[in-house]
Amino acid sequence: MEMEMEDNKAPSPPSPMESDVAGEKRKREDDASSSAILAAANNTGGAQHPMWKTSLCSFFRRRAASSADGCSHGDSCRYAHSEEELRPRPDGTWDPTSDRAKKLRKVAADEVEEEVVTIDDKALDKCLVGLPRGWANDRLKTFLQDKGISYATAKKKKGMTVGFVTFENIEQLKNAIEVLTENQSGGKEIKIADANRRSHQKLHTEKPVSDNGVTTENGTSVDVPPGETSAPEAAISNKKSVRDAVTPLAHMSYNDQLEHKKNSVAQILKRLTRNARKACPTGIPLPDWVFKSKEIGGLPCKLEGILESPVINGYRNKCEFSVGFSLEGKKRVGFMLGNFREGVTAVEEPVDCPNVSEISCKYALMFQDFLQSSSLPVWNRVDNCGFWRQFTVREGRCRAQAVAQNAETQISEVMLIVQVCSTGVDDALMKDEFDKLTVALQQGAATCSPPLPLTTIVVQDHKGISNAAPADCPLIPLLVPKVDQSEGTVDKTRIHDHIGNLWFSISPTAFFQVNTLAAERLYTLAGDWANLNSGTLLFDVCCGTGTIGLTLAHRVGMVVGIEMNESAVSDAERNALINGVSNCRFVCGKAEDVMGSLLTEYLGSPQQDIPVSEGAVSGTVKDEEVIDGSKNSGENLDSSMQKNDNGESQQLGDAPADSSSSAIDEIKGNSNDRVGNGLEGSHDEYNEVAGEDIHGEASLINESVDLKVSDCLEDRKTSDGSSISNNDVTAATACQFEDIVAIVDPPRVGLHPTVIKALRTHPRIRRLVYISCNPDSLVANAIELCTPSSEKQEKNKGNRGWRTMSSAGLARQRTKSMPNSEPFVPKRAMAVDLFPHTSHCEMVMLFER
C-alpha cells in the first residue's frame, strides 16, 4: 500500500541542483552515444557509421560556427559542423534543417504548385492561394484594387489562407494571372488556381451579381451529368448514405449496439480518473476513489451497464429536417450527408432511417414537393442566403397507447415548424407562400391513408447564420385548432405527450426528450438513485418543461425548477396545473444567474446554514412563477408527508383536491359542449382511429386551460389572504427539509462553471444526480465537482492556449480557482439508450459527499 501511495503522489518540481544533474546526465549520454559510434567506426577498420555526419550539430545551427571548437561533444562529435561537411543519409535524404533540404523542398513545392489554370468562359471562378490569414473580404478587395485587378466578386474569411474571386470575363482573368505571377505581396507569392463550384451552384444558381451590380457571365447553367459531382461531396457520396450519416449503428444488432455504447462510455469515464489525478493540487493526497479505480479497471465508479430503450424503431418524437440541395442539385428536405466543416452541404431524403417515424417522413416529402413549385429560394449554406431553411416535425402520443410497442400507432398530435429567413422578402409574397403551404400540408395529411394527424403549423422567422435559432425567435402560427371566438385570443401552438400518468404540454421551442418511453425509464432511474423522500427539497436544474421535477414531485416535499426558456417555463406551469401538482416552483432565468441566489434563499449562505430574508433573489431572477410554490408549500408539505408516512403510493393525478384540481374539474365541467370540436384539416378523422374519447379529453383541456392558468395562479396568490412576504415563507418552509438533492440535465455543452461552483461550495447539497446527453461534458463537469481544492486559490491567468484546450483541460484549469470546499465523490454510473441506431446515449451519474 505504501508503494502504491508513493506512485500516486503528485510530482514535485525539480530543484536547480537536480536540473543541473539531469543536464549533465544527458550530456554524458550524448557523449557516450558519440563515443560508441566512433568506436564502432574504428572497430570496423575505419568504416564510417551510416549516420556519421548526416545531421547538423545543434551548436552549429545556433551559432553558425565553422568548426567544432565550441561544440560540447569535442573531437568525437558525430554531427556535421558545416554544410560542406554534411553527408546524405542512407535513404538519400538530407538533414531537414540544412540549406540543401530547404532548396529541395522549395523546388518540389514549385513543381506541385505549377498547375495549369483553366481559362474559359465557364470557369471564371478562381481561388487565390497564399493569402495572409488576417485578411478578410475588405482587405482582399483593397489588395486587388491596388494591383489593378478587375473582378466581379471577392470573398475571404479571416483565418484562412484561401480566397475566392469571380471574374466577369476572360480578359479580367488573364490580367489577374499576369499581375499575380509577376508581383508578390509582402515577400509571399500569391497563386491563382481553379475553384470548383458545388453541384447545386452549378445547376441551379442564378447569375452572380458583381460588387458594382453587374451580372457576370459565369452564372449560366453548366451541363453536368447527373452522376457527376464536385470536391469532397463526390467522395462522400461514394462512401456514405443518409442512413449511414444519421444512424451509423443501424447495421448492427441491437444487443451489439448496446455493448458498443457501453464500451464507449467506459472509455470516456476513465478520462475522469486520469484528469482527476492531474488536477489534484500539489501537496494534497489523491481522493480514495482514485486509488480504488485500479480495482475496477480505471473507472471512477462502477458502471452498472446500459438500460435499453423500450422502442427501437421510429422512436423520435422530434425530427429536424434540413432544407437544401442534393448531390444532383435538386431541392431536398431531409438530412445532410456530412459536416459543413468538411465542405459537405448535400441534403438527401430521410429514406431507410430507422429512428424516424413514417409520419415524419411523409410530412417531409409533402414539404419537399411544395418547394419544387415555390417561388422563394431554399437556404444556401455557402452564401448564407435564401428563404426556406428547416422543417421540423414534433409528435405527441396518446396516454392509453403509451405502452404500445408500435410507435406509429401512438402518435395522436403533430406540430409542424417551418423555419424561414424573411430578409429581403416582400410581406405580401411571403403571406401568399404561407397560405399555399398551409393548404398543401392540410390536403396532403387528409389524403393519406389513414389520414395523418395535424394539430398546428408554426413558422419560425430566423435571420441568423446557423439553423439553431434562439428561444425568443419570432413565431407565426399558420394553423391552430378551432376555438370558440367568444373566448378571446388563446395560444394554441402546442401539442401534448405523456410520461407515465402525467400529461405534458409542449410549445414549439420547448425541450422534451425525443424518446418518450425511454425517458420514463431515465427519470425513474434518476429518482431511485437520488433516494428521495417526503423531506427532500429537489432542485431541478435545466428543467425544460418540468418533466423530471413533475414526475418525481410525488416522492419529494418540494421541487424548484430552473429554466432559461420562457416558453418552456410556461409549459412547466401549465403541466403542473393540469396534472394537479402543487409542490413545484419554476424560475425563469439562466442557471448561472439564479442558482446561487436560489440556494441562498432556500438553504442560507454556504458559510451559514440559515435562511435569508426577503429579497434574496428578487434582484437576480429575471422572471419567476410559483405553482403554489411558497405560500401554500407548508400545507402541501404536510399533506405530502402524511401520504408518505401512511405508505400510500398515490399517483400525481390523484393528488388531494385543491385549487388546481378544482380548476381542472371546472374546466372539464364547463367544456363538455366543446368536446366535439376538432382541429382543422383531417384531425377529426384521425381521432376516430386513435381513440376519440382519450384525445377528446386532451382537446377540451387544451382549449380551456389557457383561460384558467392565469386565474388559478391569481387565486392561489390571494387565497391565503395574508401579507406575509413570499421569500420569508419560502425560507421558513425550506428549513423543514432535511435532505437537499439536485438533479441536473444540462444541454450538450454541460453546466456553466458558475453553476458548478454554486453546487460544489454549498455544504447542504449532499447528493447530485447528473443526467447528460454528452458524456464528454459530463466528465469535464465531474472534474470540477470531484477534484479536491486547496486552501489557497489560484486566480485564472490569461492562457493563450485555452482555445485549443479540451473540455477536460479547461476543467482542470478551473479547479485551481475553486474555493476550498468538500468535493463530491462519484458513486454510480449507468448509460441509458435514448437514441438507438446512433452512437449517442444518455448518461446518469450519482455524486455524493
CSV table of N, CA and C in Angstrom, one decimal, residues 523-524 526-543 546-562 581 583-587 595 598-599 602-603 637 652 733-734 736-745 759 764-771 846:
chain,number,residue,atom,x,y,z
A,523,TYR,N,-36.0,8.9,-16.1
A,523,TYR,CA,-36.4,9.7,-14.9
A,523,TYR,C,-36.6,8.8,-13.7
A,524,THR,N,-37.1,7.6,-13.9
A,524,THR,CA,-37.3,6.7,-12.8
A,524,THR,C,-36.0,6.3,-12.2
A,526,ALA,N,-33.2,8.1,-12.3
A,526,ALA,CA,-32.6,9.2,-11.6
A,526,ALA,C,-33.3,9.4,-10.2
A,527,GLY,N,-34.6,9.2,-10.1
A,527,GLY,CA,-35.3,9.3,-8.9
A,527,GLY,C,-34.9,8.3,-7.9
A,528,ASP,N,-34.7,7.0,-8.3
A,528,ASP,CA,-34.3,6.0,-7.4
A,528,ASP,C,-32.9,6.3,-6.9
A,529,TRP,N,-32.0,6.7,-7.7
A,529,TRP,CA,-30.6,7.0,-7.2
A,529,TRP,C,-30.6,8.2,-6.3
A,530,ALA,N,-31.5,9.1,-6.5
A,530,ALA,CA,-31.5,10.3,-5.7
A,530,ALA,C,-32.0,10.0,-4.3
A,531,ASN,N,-32.6,8.9,-4.0
A,531,ASN,CA,-33.0,8.5,-2.7
A,531,ASN,C,-33.9,9.5,-2.1
A,532,LEU,N,-35.0,9.8,-2.8
A,532,LEU,CA,-36.0,10.8,-2.5
A,532,LEU,C,-36.9,10.4,-1.3
A,533,ASN,N,-37.4,11.3,-0.6
A,533,ASN,CA,-38.4,11.1,0.4
A,533,ASN,C,-39.2,12.3,0.7
A,534,SER,N,-40.1,12.3,1.6
A,534,SER,CA,-41.1,13.4,1.8
A,534,SER,C,-40.4,14.6,2.4
A,535,GLY,N,-39.2,14.4,2.9
A,535,GLY,CA,-38.4,15.5,3.5
A,535,GLY,C,-37.3,16.1,2.6
A,536,THR,N,-37.5,15.8,1.3
A,536,THR,CA,-36.5,16.2,0.3
A,536,THR,C,-36.9,17.5,-0.4
A,537,LEU,N,-35.9,18.4,-0.5
A,537,LEU,CA,-36.1,19.6,-1.4
A,537,LEU,C,-35.3,19.3,-2.6
A,538,LEU,N,-35.9,19.2,-3.8
A,538,LEU,CA,-35.3,18.8,-5.0
A,538,LEU,C,-35.1,20.0,-5.9
A,539,PHE,N,-33.9,20.3,-6.3
A,539,PHE,CA,-33.6,21.3,-7.3
A,539,PHE,C,-33.4,20.7,-8.7
A,540,ASP,N,-34.3,21.1,-9.6
A,540,ASP,CA,-34.3,20.5,-11.0
A,540,ASP,C,-33.7,21.6,-11.9
A,541,VAL,N,-32.4,21.4,-12.1
A,541,VAL,CA,-31.6,22.4,-12.9
A,541,VAL,C,-31.7,22.1,-14.4
A,542,CYS,N,-32.0,23.1,-15.2
A,542,CYS,CA,-32.3,22.9,-16.6
A,542,CYS,C,-33.5,22.0,-16.8
A,543,CYS,N,-34.6,22.5,-16.2
A,543,CYS,CA,-35.8,21.6,-16.1
A,543,CYS,C,-36.6,21.5,-17.4
A,546,GLY,N,-40.4,20.8,-17.3
A,546,GLY,CA,-40.7,20.3,-16.0
A,546,GLY,C,-40.9,18.8,-15.9
A,547,THR,N,-40.4,18.1,-16.9
A,547,THR,CA,-40.7,16.6,-16.9
A,547,THR,C,-40.1,15.9,-15.7
A,548,ILE,N,-38.8,16.2,-15.4
A,548,ILE,CA,-38.2,15.5,-14.3
A,548,ILE,C,-38.8,15.8,-12.9
A,549,GLY,N,-38.9,17.1,-12.7
A,549,GLY,CA,-39.5,17.5,-11.4
A,549,GLY,C,-40.9,17.1,-11.2
A,550,LEU,N,-41.7,17.2,-12.2
A,550,LEU,CA,-43.1,16.8,-12.1
A,550,LEU,C,-43.3,15.3,-11.9
A,551,THR,N,-42.5,14.5,-12.6
A,551,THR,CA,-42.6,13.0,-12.5
A,551,THR,C,-42.1,12.5,-11.1
A,552,LEU,N,-41.3,13.3,-10.4
A,552,LEU,CA,-40.8,13.0,-9.1
A,552,LEU,C,-41.4,13.8,-8.0
A,553,ALA,N,-42.3,14.7,-8.3
A,553,ALA,CA,-42.9,15.6,-7.3
A,553,ALA,C,-43.6,14.8,-6.2
A,554,HIS,N,-44.3,13.7,-6.5
A,554,HIS,CA,-45.0,12.9,-5.5
A,554,HIS,C,-44.1,12.2,-4.6
A,555,ARG,N,-42.8,12.2,-4.8
A,555,ARG,CA,-41.8,11.5,-4.0
A,555,ARG,C,-41.0,12.5,-3.1
A,556,VAL,N,-41.2,13.8,-3.2
A,556,VAL,CA,-40.4,14.8,-2.5
A,556,VAL,C,-41.4,15.7,-1.8
A,557,GLY,N,-40.8,16.6,-1.0
A,557,GLY,CA,-41.5,17.6,-0.3
A,557,GLY,C,-41.8,18.8,-1.2
A,558,MET,N,-40.8,19.2,-2.0
A,558,MET,CA,-40.9,20.4,-2.9
A,558,MET,C,-39.9,20.3,-4.0
A,559,VAL,N,-40.3,20.9,-5.1
A,559,VAL,CA,-39.4,20.9,-6.3
A,559,VAL,C,-39.2,22.3,-6.7
A,560,VAL,N,-38.0,22.7,-7.0
A,560,VAL,CA,-37.6,24.0,-7.5
A,560,VAL,C,-37.0,23.8,-8.9
A,561,GLY,N,-37.6,24.2,-9.9
A,561,GLY,CA,-37.1,24.0,-11.3
A,561,GLY,C,-36.5,25.3,-11.8
A,562,ILE,N,-35.4,25.2,-12.6
A,562,ILE,CA,-34.7,26.4,-13.2
A,562,ILE,C,-34.6,26.1,-14.7
A,581,VAL,N,-50.4,19.0,-9.7
A,581,VAL,CA,-49.1,19.0,-8.9
A,581,VAL,C,-49.0,20.4,-8.3
A,583,ASN,N,-46.7,21.2,-5.5
A,583,ASN,CA,-45.5,21.4,-4.7
A,583,ASN,C,-44.3,21.7,-5.6
A,584,CYS,N,-44.5,22.4,-6.7
A,584,CYS,CA,-43.5,22.8,-7.6
A,584,CYS,C,-43.4,24.3,-7.8
A,585,ARG,N,-42.2,24.8,-8.0
A,585,ARG,CA,-41.9,26.2,-8.3
A,585,ARG,C,-41.0,26.2,-9.4
A,586,PHE,N,-41.2,27.0,-10.4
A,586,PHE,CA,-40.4,27.1,-11.6
A,586,PHE,C,-39.9,28.6,-11.8
A,587,VAL,N,-38.6,28.7,-11.9
A,587,VAL,CA,-38.0,30.0,-12.0
A,587,VAL,C,-37.4,30.2,-13.4
A,595,MET,N,-28.8,30.4,-9.8
A,595,MET,CA,-28.6,29.2,-8.9
A,595,MET,C,-28.1,29.6,-7.6
A,598,LEU,N,-30.8,31.3,-5.5
A,598,LEU,CA,-31.9,30.4,-5.0
A,598,LEU,C,-31.3,29.5,-3.9
A,599,LEU,N,-30.1,29.0,-4.0
A,599,LEU,CA,-29.5,28.2,-2.9
A,599,LEU,C,-29.5,29.1,-1.6
A,602,TYR,N,-33.1,29.4,-0.2
A,602,TYR,CA,-33.7,28.2,0.5
A,602,TYR,C,-32.8,27.6,1.6
A,603,LEU,N,-31.5,27.7,1.4
A,603,LEU,CA,-30.6,27.0,2.3
A,603,LEU,C,-29.8,27.9,3.1
A,637,LEU,N,-46.6,20.4,2.0
A,637,LEU,CA,-45.6,19.6,2.6
A,637,LEU,C,-46.2,18.7,3.6
A,652,LEU,N,-49.6,11.1,-9.0
A,652,LEU,CA,-49.7,12.5,-9.0
A,652,LEU,C,-51.1,13.0,-9.5
A,733,THR,N,-40.2,27.6,5.1
A,733,THR,CA,-40.6,26.3,4.7
A,733,THR,C,-39.4,25.4,4.4
A,734,ALA,N,-38.4,26.0,3.8
A,734,ALA,CA,-37.2,25.3,3.4
A,734,ALA,C,-36.5,24.7,4.6
A,736,GLN,N,-37.8,23.1,6.9
A,736,GLN,CA,-38.3,21.8,7.2
A,736,GLN,C,-37.7,20.7,6.5
A,737,PHE,N,-37.0,21.0,5.4
A,737,PHE,CA,-36.4,19.9,4.6
A,737,PHE,C,-35.1,19.4,5.2
A,738,GLU,N,-35.0,18.1,5.4
A,738,GLU,CA,-33.8,17.6,5.9
A,738,GLU,C,-32.8,17.1,4.8
A,739,ASP,N,-33.3,16.9,3.6
A,739,ASP,CA,-32.5,16.3,2.6
A,739,ASP,C,-32.6,17.2,1.4
A,740,ILE,N,-31.4,17.7,0.9
A,740,ILE,CA,-31.3,18.6,-0.3
A,740,ILE,C,-30.7,17.8,-1.4
A,741,VAL,N,-31.3,17.7,-2.5
A,741,VAL,CA,-30.9,16.9,-3.7
A,741,VAL,C,-31.0,17.8,-4.9
A,742,ALA,N,-30.0,17.7,-5.8
A,742,ALA,CA,-30.0,18.4,-7.1
A,742,ALA,C,-30.0,17.4,-8.2
A,743,ILE,N,-30.8,17.5,-9.2
A,743,ILE,CA,-30.8,16.7,-10.4
A,743,ILE,C,-30.6,17.7,-11.6
A,744,VAL,N,-29.5,17.5,-12.3
A,744,VAL,CA,-29.2,18.4,-13.4
A,744,VAL,C,-29.3,17.7,-14.7
A,745,ASP,N,-29.9,18.3,-15.7
A,745,ASP,CA,-30.0,17.7,-17.1
A,745,ASP,C,-29.6,18.8,-18.1
A,759,LEU,N,-23.0,24.7,-6.8
A,759,LEU,CA,-23.4,23.3,-6.3
A,759,LEU,C,-22.2,22.8,-5.4
A,764,ARG,N,-24.8,22.0,2.1
A,764,ARG,CA,-26.1,21.2,2.4
A,764,ARG,C,-26.5,20.4,1.2
A,765,ILE,N,-25.9,20.6,0.1
A,765,ILE,CA,-26.2,19.7,-1.1
A,765,ILE,C,-25.3,18.5,-1.0
A,766,ARG,N,-25.9,17.4,-0.5
A,766,ARG,CA,-25.1,16.2,-0.3
A,766,ARG,C,-25.2,15.2,-1.4
A,767,ARG,N,-26.2,15.3,-2.3
A,767,ARG,CA,-26.4,14.3,-3.3
A,767,ARG,C,-26.7,15.1,-4.6
A,768,LEU,N,-26.1,14.6,-5.7
A,768,LEU,CA,-26.3,15.2,-7.0
A,768,LEU,C,-26.4,14.1,-8.1
A,769,VAL,N,-27.5,14.2,-8.8
A,769,VAL,CA,-27.7,13.2,-9.9
A,769,VAL,C,-27.5,14.0,-11.2
A,770,TYR,N,-26.5,13.6,-12.0
A,770,TYR,CA,-26.2,14.3,-13.3
A,770,TYR,C,-26.7,13.4,-14.5
A,771,ILE,N,-27.6,14.0,-15.2
A,771,ILE,CA,-28.1,13.4,-16.5
A,771,ILE,C,-27.5,14.1,-17.7
A,846,LEU,N,-24.3,9.4,-10.3
A,846,LEU,CA,-24.6,9.8,-8.9
A,846,LEU,C,-23.3,10.3,-8.2
